[in-house]
Amino acid sequence: MDREPHDLLDELQRDPYPHYDRARRAQGLMYVPELDAWLVARDTDVREVLRRPGDFSSANSLRPDVLPSPAALAVLGGGFGGRPVVVTTDGTRHQQLRAPLVRGLSPARVAAVLPYAAERAAALVDTFADDGGVELMSAYAQRLPGDVIGRIVGLDPVDVPAVVHGGHRAEELLFRPLEESEQIAAAEDVVAMQHILDRYIRARHAQPRQDLATDIVASVTEGELTLEQRHEAVAHLQNLLIAGHLTTTALIGTTVLHLLRHRAQWELLCAEPDRIPAAVEEGARYDSALQGFYRVTTRPVTLAGTELPAGATVFVAFAGANRDPARHPRPDEFDITRAPERHLAFGLGVHGCPGAQLAREQLRLTLEELTRRLPGLGLAADQPVIMRPTMIHRSPYRLYLTW
Ligand code: HEM
């Protein structure tokens, strides 16, 4: 039986590594029909694309896999946003959008939120520590990052669940094939989130505070707040929130999964917690949360010997580069003791992740809590682990653990 195009894409997304391997071995670049793009998977080629933003535009970086139905689009029309954001812009506009984020996620701001992040990590583990078992994604990994980015942005904790939920629904709407009624329901959740964010934008415009929502408002206007600026600010904030929590949720889930699949390394980490920073880097490298983003050529260019016309789409696989044996010896082995080598899990260059330190700190806190309090942790034997089919937030759907 013929399989639907989306099934083939799902298959690739659940296990993209053989495709990266073939692409790295190919002469020049390999075209992948499922992705409808040239796959860039060698470390040197990925670095080259990221260092040439003038030739490889980010305009299509978040190209959706699915176009929502007219009815779902009509619902979205009642919301806010839909404006270019930091990941999808180039040049001067990109720099303007990025500036408040770099300030808002500076080392000093990250250090300032750490006590709260540590307190939340401990409190979440408290909720299940005596239970002998947990589904880690819903009880922990989907919660800590939302609380932390919510704090940085300045959200009231009561609004965090709806904002996190809206982020998940926005991803589903654009990347999963949903029934019409589900699309409409997802669009309604997204719009509800956008109205919450708009409320913050207006409140911070009226009364500035020391938070990132205020910085974002200040970056779109110095005077009156127009309707267009509200749309811009909501789009900006929504993008930041999604970039901040879905990715980190994925990194936490995937890293815990691989540590427990490699029991000796988990035990080593429990015995020698000084190795946690190295385990964070290996988790980020080995099964990168953000597998890759698209770019589009702005003029005819040659990459890895392949001539591309203007307007060609490439998929820049950070995760493919992170498995390149030319940079990482024994790349397919998960090994927290490997010699550190700069990976590309957080990108590079003008679009490089401004939240990388925040993400790393949350995984570090998580591993400190879990190794110290639940060293007997293991994967539940009767629950197979299924990876979500996605290139942007790679993680298990659910992660059942026992101890
Ligand atoms: C495991 C967690 C994370 C991973 C793997 C990750 C990865 C990345 C990567 C690879 C890029 C580069 C995209 C590109 O080149 O087009 C990026 C950009 C970005 N990340 Fe992260 N990120 C993570 C966490 C965070 C957090 C916690 C935040 C915010 C608090 C954040 C905010 C952003 C933003 C705003 C951009 C766009 C920057 C730009 O276009 O100039 N990320 N991230």
Short mmCIF file of C-alpha atoms and ligand atoms in Angstrom, two decimals:
data_model
loop_
_atom_site.label_atom_id
_atom_site.label_comp_id
_atom_site.label_asym_id
_atom_site.label_seq_id
_atom_site.Cartn_x
_atom_site.Cartn_y
_atom_site.Cartn_z
CA MET A 1 0.00 0.00 0.00
CA ASP A 2 1.24 3.49 -0.83
CA ARG A 3 2.04 5.52 2.21
CA GLU A 4 0.89 9.09 2.66
CA PRO A 5 3.61 11.73 2.25
CA HIS A 6 3.20 12.68 5.92
CA ASP A 7 3.84 9.06 7.00
CA LEU A 8 7.15 9.12 5.13
CA LEU A 9 8.04 12.42 6.77
CA ASP A 10 7.11 10.98 10.20
CA GLU A 11 9.35 8.01 9.57
CA LEU A 12 12.28 10.26 8.70
CA GLN A 13 11.62 12.50 11.69
CA ARG A 14 11.43 9.61 14.17
CA ASP A 15 14.89 8.45 13.08
CA PRO A 16 16.65 11.01 10.89
CA TYR A 17 20.15 9.70 11.64
CA PRO A 18 20.48 7.24 8.70
CA HIS A 19 19.54 10.11 6.37
CA TYR A 20 22.25 12.34 7.84
CA ASP A 21 24.72 9.52 7.48
CA ARG A 22 23.91 9.08 3.79
CA ALA A 23 24.01 12.83 3.22
CA ARG A 24 27.44 13.10 4.82
CA ARG A 25 28.78 10.29 2.62
CA ALA A 26 27.22 11.65 -0.59
CA GLN A 27 29.20 13.62 -3.12
CA GLY A 28 28.11 17.23 -2.68
CA LEU A 29 24.66 17.78 -1.18
CA MET A 30 21.84 15.22 -1.11
CA TYR A 31 18.29 16.21 -2.02
CA VAL A 32 15.67 14.69 0.30
CA PRO A 33 12.14 14.63 -1.15
CA GLU A 34 10.45 14.12 2.27
CA LEU A 35 11.99 17.39 3.42
CA ASP A 36 11.64 19.00 0.01
CA ALA A 37 15.12 20.40 0.60
CA TRP A 38 18.85 19.84 0.15
CA LEU A 39 20.12 18.20 3.33
CA VAL A 40 23.24 19.83 4.81
CA ALA A 41 24.62 17.36 7.37
CA ARG A 42 28.43 17.70 7.45
CA ASP A 43 29.91 19.77 10.28
CA THR A 44 31.95 22.02 7.93
CA ASP A 45 29.00 22.60 5.58
CA VAL A 46 26.58 23.45 8.41
CA ARG A 47 29.13 25.92 9.80
CA GLU A 48 29.58 27.44 6.36
CA VAL A 49 25.83 28.03 5.89
CA LEU A 50 25.53 29.58 9.35
CA ARG A 51 28.47 31.89 8.63
CA ARG A 52 26.95 33.13 5.36
CA PRO A 53 23.57 34.56 6.46
CA GLY A 54 23.61 36.96 3.49
CA ASP A 55 23.59 34.03 1.06
CA PHE A 56 21.40 31.71 3.15
CA SER A 57 18.39 33.65 4.39
CA SER A 58 16.37 32.63 7.48
CA ALA A 59 13.09 33.79 5.91
CA ASN A 60 11.85 30.18 5.71
CA SER A 61 13.63 28.84 8.81
CA LEU A 62 10.38 27.69 10.42
CA ARG A 63 8.69 26.46 7.25
CA PRO A 64 5.56 24.60 8.45
CA ASP A 65 4.97 20.98 7.40
CA VAL A 66 1.20 21.59 7.24
CA LEU A 67 -0.93 24.52 6.08
CA PRO A 68 -3.88 25.03 8.47
CA SER A 69 -7.37 24.77 6.92
CA PRO A 70 -9.27 27.97 5.98
CA ALA A 71 -11.50 27.52 9.06
CA ALA A 72 -8.47 27.26 11.37
CA LEU A 73 -6.87 30.25 9.65
CA ALA A 74 -10.08 32.20 10.22
CA VAL A 75 -9.83 31.45 13.96
CA LEU A 76 -6.19 32.56 13.95
CA GLY A 77 -7.33 35.81 12.32
CA GLY A 78 -8.98 36.68 15.64
CA GLY A 79 -5.64 36.51 17.46
CA PHE A 80 -2.41 38.46 17.51
CA GLY A 81 0.94 37.96 15.90
CA GLY A 82 1.64 36.52 12.47
CA ARG A 83 4.49 39.02 12.09
CA PRO A 84 8.15 38.27 11.26
CA VAL A 85 10.15 37.19 14.32
CA VAL A 86 13.79 36.90 15.26
CA VAL A 87 14.31 33.41 13.78
CA THR A 88 12.70 34.34 10.44
CA THR A 89 14.35 37.70 9.74
CA ASP A 90 17.71 38.75 8.32
CA GLY A 91 19.99 41.79 8.52
CA THR A 92 19.00 44.95 10.35
CA ARG A 93 15.48 43.83 11.27
CA HIS A 94 16.91 40.66 12.77
CA GLN A 95 19.41 42.65 14.83
CA GLN A 96 16.64 44.92 16.16
CA LEU A 97 14.55 41.94 17.22
CA ARG A 98 17.47 40.05 18.72
CA ALA A 99 18.90 42.90 20.83
CA PRO A 100 16.37 42.81 23.69
CA LEU A 101 16.64 39.00 23.89
CA VAL A 102 20.41 39.04 24.18
CA ARG A 103 20.11 41.56 27.02
CA GLY A 104 17.20 39.73 28.64
CA LEU A 105 19.03 36.40 28.59
CA SER A 106 22.46 37.78 29.56
CA PRO A 107 24.65 35.77 31.98
CA ALA A 108 23.64 38.15 34.81
CA ARG A 109 19.89 37.68 34.10
CA VAL A 110 20.32 33.90 33.89
CA ALA A 111 22.26 33.92 37.18
CA ALA A 112 19.46 35.95 38.77
CA VAL A 113 16.78 33.38 37.84
CA LEU A 114 18.78 30.34 38.98
CA PRO A 115 17.62 30.31 42.62
CA TYR A 116 14.01 30.26 41.40
CA ALA A 117 14.81 27.55 38.82
CA ALA A 118 16.50 25.43 41.52
CA GLU A 119 13.53 25.87 43.84
CA ARG A 120 11.07 24.87 41.10
CA ALA A 121 13.18 21.85 40.06
CA ALA A 122 13.24 20.61 43.68
CA ALA A 123 9.52 21.28 44.20
CA LEU A 124 8.58 19.36 41.05
CA VAL A 125 10.70 16.36 42.10
CA ASP A 126 9.00 16.57 45.55
CA THR A 127 5.65 15.89 43.84
CA PHE A 128 6.69 12.37 42.81
CA ALA A 129 9.83 11.45 44.80
CA ASP A 130 7.92 9.12 47.15
CA ASP A 131 5.84 7.45 44.43
CA GLY A 132 8.32 4.87 43.10
CA GLY A 133 7.46 5.82 39.51
CA VAL A 134 6.66 8.80 37.29
CA GLU A 135 5.94 9.87 33.73
CA LEU A 136 8.72 12.43 33.57
CA MET A 137 7.58 14.48 30.54
CA SER A 138 4.26 15.60 32.02
CA ALA A 139 5.33 15.69 35.67
CA TYR A 140 8.59 17.56 35.14
CA ALA A 141 10.09 18.15 31.68
CA GLN A 142 7.04 20.01 30.36
CA ARG A 143 6.82 22.11 33.50
CA LEU A 144 10.20 23.42 34.65
CA PRO A 145 11.11 25.28 31.40
CA GLY A 146 7.71 27.04 31.25
CA ASP A 147 8.01 28.19 34.86
CA VAL A 148 11.54 29.48 34.27
CA ILE A 149 10.98 31.35 31.00
CA GLY A 150 7.68 32.62 32.45
CA ARG A 151 9.63 34.13 35.34
CA ILE A 152 12.14 35.81 33.01
CA VAL A 153 9.40 37.21 30.81
CA GLY A 154 7.45 38.35 33.86
CA LEU A 155 4.35 36.13 33.59
CA ASP A 156 2.17 35.54 36.61
CA PRO A 157 2.58 31.80 37.45
CA VAL A 158 -1.20 31.31 37.01
CA ASP A 159 -0.85 32.20 33.31
CA VAL A 160 2.07 29.83 32.61
CA PRO A 161 0.05 26.63 31.96
CA ALA A 162 -2.17 28.28 29.29
CA VAL A 163 0.85 29.90 27.67
CA VAL A 164 2.80 26.62 27.61
CA HIS A 165 -0.26 24.77 26.28
CA GLY A 166 -0.73 27.41 23.56
CA GLY A 167 2.89 26.88 22.49
CA HIS A 168 2.38 23.12 22.13
CA ARG A 169 -0.80 23.72 20.15
CA ALA A 170 0.90 26.20 17.81
CA GLU A 171 3.51 23.55 17.05
CA GLU A 172 0.84 20.89 16.45
CA LEU A 173 -1.15 23.13 14.15
CA LEU A 174 1.81 23.87 11.91
CA PHE A 175 3.64 20.56 12.02
CA ARG A 176 1.08 17.75 12.54
CA PRO A 177 -1.70 16.63 10.19
CA LEU A 178 -4.83 17.20 12.33
CA GLU A 179 -8.52 16.65 11.64
CA GLU A 180 -10.39 19.84 10.84
CA SER A 181 -12.13 20.01 14.24
CA GLU A 182 -8.79 19.49 16.02
CA GLN A 183 -7.21 22.23 13.92
CA ILE A 184 -9.93 24.63 14.98
CA ALA A 185 -9.55 23.63 18.64
CA ALA A 186 -5.76 24.07 18.41
CA ALA A 187 -6.19 27.48 16.74
CA GLU A 188 -8.53 28.53 19.56
CA ASP A 189 -5.92 27.59 22.17
CA VAL A 190 -3.26 29.53 20.25
CA VAL A 191 -5.51 32.59 20.08
CA ALA A 192 -6.28 32.32 23.81
CA MET A 193 -2.52 32.35 24.50
CA GLN A 194 -2.05 35.36 22.22
CA HIS A 195 -4.72 37.32 24.09
CA ILE A 196 -2.96 36.59 27.37
CA LEU A 197 0.32 37.82 25.87
CA ASP A 198 -1.37 40.94 24.50
CA ARG A 199 -2.65 41.67 27.99
CA TYR A 200 0.95 41.64 29.24
CA ILE A 201 2.13 43.83 26.37
CA ARG A 202 -0.47 46.49 27.18
CA ALA A 203 0.14 46.25 30.93
CA ARG A 204 3.91 46.60 30.57
CA HIS A 205 3.50 49.50 28.17
CA ALA A 206 1.34 51.27 30.75
CA GLN A 207 3.57 50.30 33.68
CA PRO A 208 7.08 49.13 32.83
CA ARG A 209 8.73 46.54 35.10
CA GLN A 210 12.09 44.81 35.29
CA ASP A 211 11.25 41.92 32.97
CA LEU A 212 11.69 40.75 29.40
CA ALA A 213 8.07 41.52 28.43
CA THR A 214 8.82 45.17 29.26
CA ASP A 215 12.06 45.07 27.20
CA ILE A 216 10.15 43.66 24.23
CA VAL A 217 7.49 46.39 24.44
CA ALA A 218 10.23 49.02 24.66
CA SER A 219 11.87 47.57 21.54
CA VAL A 220 8.73 48.02 19.42
CA THR A 221 7.68 51.51 20.58
CA GLU A 222 8.93 54.57 22.44
CA GLY A 223 5.54 56.28 22.49
CA GLU A 224 1.96 55.20 21.89
CA LEU A 225 1.30 51.49 21.43
CA THR A 226 -0.44 50.95 18.08
CA LEU A 227 -2.42 47.86 17.10
CA GLU A 228 0.32 46.90 14.66
CA GLN A 229 2.94 47.14 17.43
CA ARG A 230 0.79 44.92 19.65
CA HIS A 231 0.78 42.31 16.88
CA GLU A 232 4.57 42.62 16.51
CA ALA A 233 5.20 42.37 20.25
CA VAL A 234 2.91 39.35 20.69
CA ALA A 235 4.56 37.53 17.77
CA HIS A 236 7.98 38.29 19.27
CA LEU A 237 7.00 37.15 22.76
CA GLN A 238 5.25 34.01 21.49
CA ASN A 239 8.34 33.04 19.50
CA LEU A 240 10.60 33.62 22.49
CA LEU A 241 8.39 31.56 24.80
CA ILE A 242 8.12 28.64 22.39
CA ALA A 243 11.87 28.75 21.68
CA GLY A 244 12.44 28.86 25.43
CA HIS A 245 10.26 26.04 26.73
CA LEU A 246 9.57 23.41 24.04
CA THR A 247 13.26 23.00 23.23
CA THR A 248 14.32 22.72 26.85
CA THR A 249 11.54 20.23 27.60
CA ALA A 250 12.88 18.13 24.74
CA LEU A 251 16.50 18.38 25.88
CA ILE A 252 15.62 17.29 29.43
CA GLY A 253 13.52 14.31 28.27
CA THR A 254 15.98 13.09 25.67
CA THR A 255 19.05 13.41 27.87
CA VAL A 256 17.46 11.52 30.78
CA LEU A 257 16.36 8.83 28.30
CA HIS A 258 19.87 8.30 26.93
CA LEU A 259 21.50 8.35 30.35
CA LEU A 260 19.16 5.62 31.52
CA ARG A 261 19.61 3.60 28.34
CA HIS A 262 23.34 3.69 29.13
CA ARG A 263 23.07 2.51 32.71
CA ALA A 264 26.81 2.53 33.45
CA GLN A 265 26.96 6.20 32.53
CA TRP A 266 24.01 7.02 34.76
CA GLU A 267 25.74 5.27 37.63
CA LEU A 268 28.99 7.08 36.87
CA LEU A 269 27.11 10.38 36.99
CA CYS A 270 25.52 9.51 40.33
CA ALA A 271 28.93 8.58 41.74
CA GLU A 272 30.74 11.57 40.22
CA PRO A 273 28.32 14.50 39.90
CA ASP A 274 31.21 16.74 38.80
CA ARG A 275 30.61 15.15 35.41
CA ILE A 276 27.14 16.71 35.08
CA PRO A 277 28.28 19.66 32.88
CA ALA A 278 29.89 17.15 30.46
CA ALA A 279 26.69 15.07 30.48
CA VAL A 280 24.72 18.21 29.58
CA GLU A 281 26.94 18.79 26.53
CA GLU A 282 26.75 15.15 25.46
CA GLY A 283 22.95 15.15 25.79
CA ALA A 284 22.76 18.28 23.64
CA ARG A 285 25.14 16.84 21.03
CA TYR A 286 24.04 13.23 20.78
CA ASP A 287 20.32 13.66 20.09
CA SER A 288 19.91 17.39 19.54
CA ALA A 289 16.53 18.85 20.51
CA LEU A 290 16.51 21.19 17.55
CA GLN A 291 17.56 18.87 14.73
CA GLY A 292 17.74 21.61 12.14
CA PHE A 293 16.15 24.62 10.51
CA TYR A 294 15.60 25.61 6.90
CA ARG A 295 17.39 28.33 4.97
CA VAL A 296 16.75 29.69 1.47
CA THR A 297 19.48 30.87 -0.91
CA THR A 298 19.34 34.56 -1.83
CA ARG A 299 21.48 34.14 -4.98
CA PRO A 300 23.16 31.29 -6.89
CA VAL A 301 25.69 29.68 -4.51
CA THR A 302 27.98 26.66 -4.45
CA LEU A 303 27.98 24.55 -1.29
CA ALA A 304 30.03 21.37 -0.88
CA GLY A 305 30.56 21.48 -4.65
CA THR A 306 26.82 21.50 -5.42
CA GLU A 307 25.55 24.50 -7.38
CA LEU A 308 22.28 25.84 -6.00
CA PRO A 309 20.15 28.45 -7.78
CA ALA A 310 18.67 31.46 -5.96
CA GLY A 311 15.58 30.41 -4.00
CA ALA A 312 16.83 26.87 -3.22
CA THR A 313 15.77 25.41 0.15
CA VAL A 314 18.35 23.74 2.36
CA PHE A 315 17.76 21.92 5.65
CA VAL A 316 20.64 22.79 7.96
CA ALA A 317 20.95 19.74 10.20
CA PHE A 318 22.66 20.79 13.44
CA ALA A 319 22.06 17.22 14.63
CA GLY A 320 23.69 15.79 11.49
CA ALA A 321 26.78 17.91 12.08
CA ASN A 322 26.83 16.69 15.68
CA ARG A 323 27.20 13.10 14.44
CA ASP A 324 29.93 13.91 11.91
CA PRO A 325 32.93 11.61 12.55
CA ALA A 326 35.20 14.27 11.06
CA ARG A 327 34.62 16.35 14.20
CA HIS A 328 33.32 13.89 16.83
CA PRO A 329 35.15 10.54 17.04
CA ARG A 330 32.72 7.57 17.47
CA PRO A 331 29.85 10.02 16.91
CA ASP A 332 27.04 7.47 17.33
CA GLU A 333 28.17 6.52 20.83
CA PHE A 334 26.59 8.32 23.75
CA ASP A 335 29.60 8.97 25.98
CA ILE A 336 29.60 11.54 28.75
CA THR A 337 33.36 11.04 29.21
CA ARG A 338 34.31 12.10 25.67
CA ALA A 339 36.78 14.96 25.20
CA PRO A 340 34.77 18.17 24.76
CA GLU A 341 34.48 19.30 21.16
CA ARG A 342 32.36 22.27 20.08
CA HIS A 343 28.99 20.95 18.86
CA LEU A 344 26.28 22.84 17.00
CA ALA A 345 23.22 21.95 19.10
CA PHE A 346 22.68 25.65 19.82
CA GLY A 347 23.56 26.83 16.33
CA LEU A 348 26.27 29.35 15.52
CA GLY A 349 26.71 32.89 14.25
CA VAL A 350 24.14 35.69 14.01
CA HIS A 351 21.18 33.40 14.78
CA GLY A 352 23.03 31.33 17.41
CA CYS A 353 20.82 30.52 20.40
CA PRO A 354 20.67 33.38 22.92
CA GLY A 355 19.04 31.00 25.45
CA ALA A 356 21.74 28.32 25.39
CA GLN A 357 23.04 29.10 28.86
CA LEU A 358 19.56 29.08 30.34
CA ALA A 359 18.81 25.73 28.73
CA ARG A 360 22.07 24.22 29.95
CA GLU A 361 21.49 25.43 33.51
CA GLN A 362 18.04 23.83 33.62
CA LEU A 363 19.36 20.49 32.47
CA ARG A 364 22.21 20.77 34.97
CA LEU A 365 19.77 21.45 37.84
CA THR A 366 17.62 18.54 36.69
CA LEU A 367 20.51 16.09 36.62
CA GLU A 368 21.70 17.31 40.02
CA GLU A 369 18.27 16.72 41.53
CA LEU A 370 17.70 13.32 39.91
CA THR A 371 21.15 11.84 40.52
CA ARG A 372 21.18 12.99 44.15
CA ARG A 373 17.63 12.09 45.10
CA LEU A 374 16.72 9.19 42.80
CA PRO A 375 19.92 7.31 41.91
CA GLY A 376 17.89 4.10 41.50
CA LEU A 377 16.03 5.62 38.55
CA GLY A 378 15.45 3.36 35.56
CA LEU A 379 13.26 3.11 32.45
CA ALA A 380 9.97 1.31 33.13
CA ALA A 381 10.46 -2.11 31.54
CA ASP A 382 6.91 -2.48 30.17
CA GLN A 383 6.65 0.93 28.46
CA PRO A 384 8.30 1.30 25.05
CA VAL A 385 9.72 4.77 24.41
CA ILE A 386 8.33 6.44 21.28
CA MET A 387 9.98 9.52 19.86
CA ARG A 388 7.80 12.40 18.68
CA PRO A 389 8.00 12.86 14.92
CA THR A 390 9.50 16.35 14.77
CA MET A 391 12.67 18.08 13.64
CA ILE A 392 12.32 20.98 16.04
CA HIS A 393 11.66 19.53 19.51
CA ARG A 394 13.03 16.00 19.46
CA SER A 395 11.91 14.11 22.54
CA PRO A 396 10.02 11.06 23.74
CA TYR A 397 6.23 11.45 23.88
CA ARG A 398 6.28 9.97 27.35
CA LEU A 399 9.07 8.77 29.61
CA TYR A 400 7.94 6.30 32.26
CA LEU A 401 10.51 5.85 35.01
CA THR A 402 10.62 3.69 38.12
CA TRP A 403 12.90 3.44 41.15
C1 HEM B 1 17.65 22.75 24.59
C2 HEM B 1 17.31 23.94 24.45
C3 HEM B 1 17.58 24.76 23.23
C4 HEM B 1 18.10 24.40 22.02
C5 HEM B 1 18.57 23.01 21.56
C6 HEM B 1 18.14 25.58 21.20
C7 HEM B 1 18.66 25.64 19.94
C8 HEM B 1 18.70 26.76 19.15
C9 HEM B 1 19.32 26.84 17.85
C10 HEM B 1 20.03 25.71 17.13
C11 HEM B 1 19.11 28.10 17.38
C12 HEM B 1 19.62 28.65 16.05
C13 HEM B 1 18.54 28.71 15.03
C14 HEM B 1 19.02 29.18 13.69
O1 HEM B 1 20.22 29.14 13.39
O2 HEM B 1 18.17 29.57 12.85
C15 HEM B 1 18.35 28.79 18.38
C16 HEM B 1 17.90 30.07 18.27
C17 HEM B 1 17.16 30.68 19.21
N1 HEM B 1 16.91 30.24 20.50
FE1 HEM B 1 17.37 28.49 21.26
N2 HEM B 1 17.62 26.62 21.93
C18 HEM B 1 17.29 26.15 23.17
C19 HEM B 1 16.79 26.87 24.22
C20 HEM B 1 16.44 28.17 24.16
C21 HEM B 1 15.95 28.96 25.25
C22 HEM B 1 15.84 28.47 26.70
C23 HEM B 1 15.63 30.17 24.73
C24 HEM B 1 15.07 31.37 25.41
C25 HEM B 1 14.92 31.52 26.67
C26 HEM B 1 15.94 30.16 23.32
C27 HEM B 1 15.72 31.19 22.44
C28 HEM B 1 16.16 31.20 21.13
C29 HEM B 1 15.89 32.30 20.21
C30 HEM B 1 15.08 33.55 20.52
C31 HEM B 1 16.53 31.97 19.02
C32 HEM B 1 16.55 32.80 17.73
C33 HEM B 1 17.79 33.64 17.70
C34 HEM B 1 17.93 34.37 16.40
O3 HEM B 1 17.28 34.03 15.40
O4 HEM B 1 18.72 35.34 16.38
N3 HEM B 1 16.44 28.93 23.00
N4 HEM B 1 18.13 27.97 19.46
#
